[in-house]
Amino acid sequence: MSSLSFCINNLKDDYEFIDYYVYLLFLEEESEIKLKRSPNIHRPRDIVLKKIANLNEIWFRRNYRITRTRFYSIVDQLKTITSHNHHMAIVSSGSIVDPIYIIRLAITLRYLAGGSYLDICFGYEISSSSFFKIIYDVMAFITNTMNNISFPLDNVNELQILENEFSSICNGTFRGTVAAGDGVVFKMKKPNRAEVNDNVASFYSRKGYYAYGLQAFCSAKCRFLNISMKTCGSTHDGTSYILSDLSKAIRDNRLRAYF
């Protein structure tokens, strides 16, 4: 006779022991269960690669916000600094997964373009547990190796090209303009005092949440020329600009008077 059957036969009228019955039932069933590793899910990533390759130019830019040529040039740069065990990839998921190449770059750019992580996981055949690691890895690479944001303060030819681009889209109304800037705040969790030198309140923005600030300038073709992240979420855009390196350079007369 099992321990559960014994209890039921001897204590069936004592309802105060009902929780004890349930507990014993759990122990008895648990002892018979052998935990098994979940089987590998073979994800058809070759189909994902074909879907990316078959996008026409318009839809490619709508999905990833860059041209196909630029996309694959980034892929080539990623390949030079990453390594991957293709055999283990096949054993694990049934197909070779480019570590931070085509699929991972596509996932990251689609997310940055506004895609939902749930839809991306479903459409690109990845697990939700892998999603943010992929985003982090690709963003770390971009941050650490692609130093392509710079304001050509000392290059008159580059400044003239930037000025011509703005002039062409405003019919010459704003001659001398080489960049347009604005500020934005990004929502964050409430920081602890140690993280912000005991100045938690300064990170609470007028939008009603804690945030850190970013100010950016871009060209007429929406190419970033300068970014500054020196201020917290409650800082006015004007103050953020004054504290930026670009503002200091302009005050030091490094930008020609015409621009």
XYZ file of C-alpha atoms in Angstrom:
259
model
C 0.000 0.000 0.000
C 1.342 3.443 -0.895
C 1.838 6.147 1.696
C -0.926 8.161 0.065
C -3.413 5.268 0.197
C -2.547 4.677 3.846
C -3.251 8.297 4.735
C -6.527 8.330 2.853
C -7.750 5.163 4.558
C -6.779 6.312 8.034
C -7.280 10.057 7.912
C -10.029 10.530 5.327
C -12.351 12.235 7.778
C -9.759 14.692 8.999
C -10.059 17.458 6.465
C -7.335 19.425 8.184
C -4.899 16.987 6.606
C -6.011 17.628 3.048
C -2.900 19.694 2.315
C -0.822 16.813 3.634
C -2.539 14.422 1.213
C -1.779 16.690 -1.701
C 1.827 17.004 -0.614
C 2.248 13.236 -0.414
C 0.647 12.841 -3.832
C 3.150 15.279 -5.241
C 6.084 13.393 -3.693
C 4.805 10.064 -4.944
C 4.326 11.269 -8.506
C 7.567 13.198 -8.518
C 9.524 10.077 -7.599
C 8.236 8.396 -10.747
C 9.135 11.269 -13.085
C 12.485 11.174 -14.798
C 13.573 14.614 -15.886
C 14.591 14.686 -19.515
C 16.370 17.352 -21.511
C 14.106 19.057 -24.011
C 14.893 17.952 -27.550
C 16.719 20.351 -29.861
C 14.491 22.470 -32.039
C 15.695 22.414 -35.625
C 15.088 25.930 -36.847
C 14.937 26.494 -40.631
C 17.362 29.389 -40.710
C 18.203 28.750 -44.351
C 14.645 29.887 -45.082
C 15.279 33.083 -43.090
C 18.400 33.779 -45.144
C 16.434 33.301 -48.356
C 13.728 35.685 -47.140
C 16.335 38.357 -46.430
C 18.027 37.802 -49.788
C 14.725 37.978 -51.688
C 13.628 41.337 -50.280
C 13.529 44.001 -52.975
C 15.473 47.202 -52.381
C 12.491 49.192 -51.118
C 11.446 46.582 -48.552
C 15.040 45.954 -47.562
C 15.467 49.603 -46.585
C 12.072 49.687 -44.878
C 13.034 46.709 -42.738
C 16.625 47.623 -41.858
C 16.885 51.360 -42.568
C 20.065 50.939 -44.625
C 20.871 49.898 -48.175
C 21.646 46.293 -49.047
C 25.192 47.285 -50.055
C 25.839 48.918 -46.694
C 24.258 45.972 -44.871
C 26.607 43.434 -46.435
C 29.634 45.664 -45.948
C 28.901 45.558 -42.210
C 28.506 41.778 -42.439
C 31.969 41.539 -43.989
C 33.440 43.575 -41.133
C 31.703 41.352 -38.587
C 33.157 38.221 -40.155
C 36.707 39.464 -39.727
C 36.472 39.653 -35.925
C 34.179 36.750 -35.016
C 34.573 32.998 -34.957
C 31.964 30.269 -34.820
C 31.765 26.509 -34.442
C 29.624 25.505 -37.420
C 29.506 21.849 -36.396
C 28.032 22.678 -32.979
C 25.520 25.003 -34.613
C 24.243 22.193 -36.823
C 24.036 19.730 -33.913
C 22.226 22.266 -31.765
C 19.695 23.711 -34.173
C 19.983 21.937 -37.482
C 21.633 24.715 -39.450
C 24.693 26.932 -39.516
C 24.007 30.192 -37.706
C 26.229 33.060 -38.779
C 27.390 34.268 -35.343
C 26.978 37.998 -35.807
C 26.575 38.006 -39.557
C 23.528 38.161 -41.778
C 20.776 36.871 -39.482
C 22.062 38.501 -36.325
C 22.675 41.838 -38.011
C 19.200 41.671 -39.559
C 17.682 40.923 -36.137
C 19.469 43.872 -34.531
C 18.654 46.378 -37.251
C 15.032 45.271 -37.375
C 14.752 45.745 -33.609
C 16.369 49.193 -33.781
C 13.944 50.072 -36.573
C 11.022 49.449 -34.228
C 10.281 45.738 -34.554
C 8.741 43.798 -31.656
C 11.104 41.243 -30.131
C 8.299 38.651 -30.119
C 7.646 39.095 -33.828
C 11.379 39.053 -34.573
C 11.919 35.825 -32.610
C 9.060 34.213 -34.519
C 10.051 35.519 -37.939
C 13.798 34.922 -37.660
C 13.563 31.514 -35.981
C 15.401 32.305 -32.761
C 14.552 31.694 -29.120
C 13.527 34.598 -26.915
C 16.342 33.684 -24.526
C 18.894 34.347 -27.284
C 17.365 37.576 -28.548
C 18.908 40.179 -26.267
C 22.318 38.513 -26.280
C 22.328 38.863 -30.059
C 21.350 42.531 -29.774
C 24.064 43.153 -27.179
C 26.785 41.401 -29.189
C 26.050 43.287 -32.405
C 25.690 46.634 -30.660
C 28.952 46.068 -28.782
C 30.698 45.424 -32.085
C 29.232 48.550 -33.679
C 30.137 50.691 -30.680
C 33.683 49.396 -30.327
C 34.795 49.132 -33.944
C 32.744 51.373 -36.230
C 33.934 54.889 -35.460
C 31.955 56.539 -38.248
C 30.259 59.439 -36.458
C 32.272 62.635 -36.785
C 31.638 66.295 -37.497
C 34.049 67.613 -40.196
C 34.865 70.859 -38.416
C 38.228 71.249 -40.117
C 37.280 69.952 -43.561
C 35.894 72.744 -45.714
C 35.113 70.451 -48.644
C 33.021 68.134 -46.453
C 31.251 71.101 -44.883
C 30.404 72.454 -48.339
C 28.905 69.100 -49.339
C 26.773 69.112 -46.188
C 25.668 72.683 -46.871
C 24.700 71.836 -50.466
C 22.609 68.882 -49.272
C 20.588 71.111 -46.929
C 20.273 73.821 -49.555
C 18.866 71.351 -52.086
C 16.011 70.232 -49.815
C 14.985 73.751 -48.723
C 15.412 75.525 -52.078
C 18.279 77.614 -50.735
C 16.315 79.062 -47.814
C 18.779 78.036 -45.116
C 22.149 78.644 -46.737
C 25.107 77.861 -44.520
C 23.329 75.051 -42.678
C 25.443 71.920 -42.330
C 23.608 70.006 -39.590
C 20.318 69.801 -37.714
C 20.158 68.774 -34.068
C 17.706 67.820 -31.370
C 17.572 66.120 -27.999
C 15.822 62.987 -26.843
C 15.503 61.050 -23.592
C 15.502 57.288 -23.201
C 13.419 55.710 -20.477
C 15.372 53.813 -17.832
C 14.836 52.130 -14.489
C 15.190 54.326 -11.440
C 18.942 54.478 -10.767
C 20.314 53.838 -7.319
C 22.272 56.505 -5.511
C 25.639 54.849 -5.998
C 25.189 54.840 -9.788
C 24.461 58.581 -10.064
C 26.493 60.130 -7.235
C 23.432 60.469 -5.022
C 21.665 62.595 -7.662
C 18.679 60.403 -8.462
C 16.192 63.272 -8.848
C 18.073 64.765 -11.818
C 17.304 61.683 -13.868
C 13.541 62.175 -13.526
C 12.381 63.812 -16.756
C 9.443 66.123 -17.423
C 7.855 63.265 -19.329
C 7.144 61.513 -16.049
C 9.812 58.820 -15.931
C 13.505 58.314 -15.226
C 15.662 58.765 -18.292
C 19.089 59.575 -19.642
C 19.532 62.168 -22.349
C 21.091 62.202 -25.777
C 21.644 65.074 -28.172
C 22.451 64.418 -31.795
C 23.190 66.323 -35.006
C 22.692 64.840 -38.447
C 23.108 65.759 -42.094
C 20.326 66.466 -44.580
C 20.501 62.780 -45.500
C 19.927 61.748 -41.860
C 23.517 60.628 -41.289
C 24.666 61.202 -37.715
C 27.508 63.686 -37.447
C 27.726 64.198 -33.706
C 26.234 62.720 -30.531
C 26.538 63.799 -26.912
C 25.383 61.936 -23.796
C 26.749 64.146 -21.029
C 23.469 65.079 -19.367
C 20.645 63.356 -17.498
C 16.948 63.195 -18.299
C 15.862 66.448 -16.623
C 18.363 68.644 -18.511
C 17.029 71.216 -20.983
C 18.089 70.769 -24.619
C 19.818 74.167 -24.591
C 21.899 73.251 -21.568
C 22.753 69.872 -23.081
C 24.005 71.612 -26.197
C 26.142 74.110 -24.278
C 27.791 71.226 -22.418
C 28.523 69.249 -25.597
C 31.933 69.007 -27.261
C 30.476 70.350 -30.515
C 29.272 73.510 -28.803
C 32.703 74.061 -27.282
C 34.385 73.575 -30.667
C 32.087 76.157 -32.260
C 32.716 78.628 -29.425
C 36.424 78.097 -30.008
C 35.889 79.223 -33.649
C 36.748 75.849 -35.157
C 33.741 76.127 -37.509
C 34.157 78.639 -40.318
C 31.951 81.714 -39.980
C 29.952 80.982 -43.154
C 28.525 77.771 -41.790
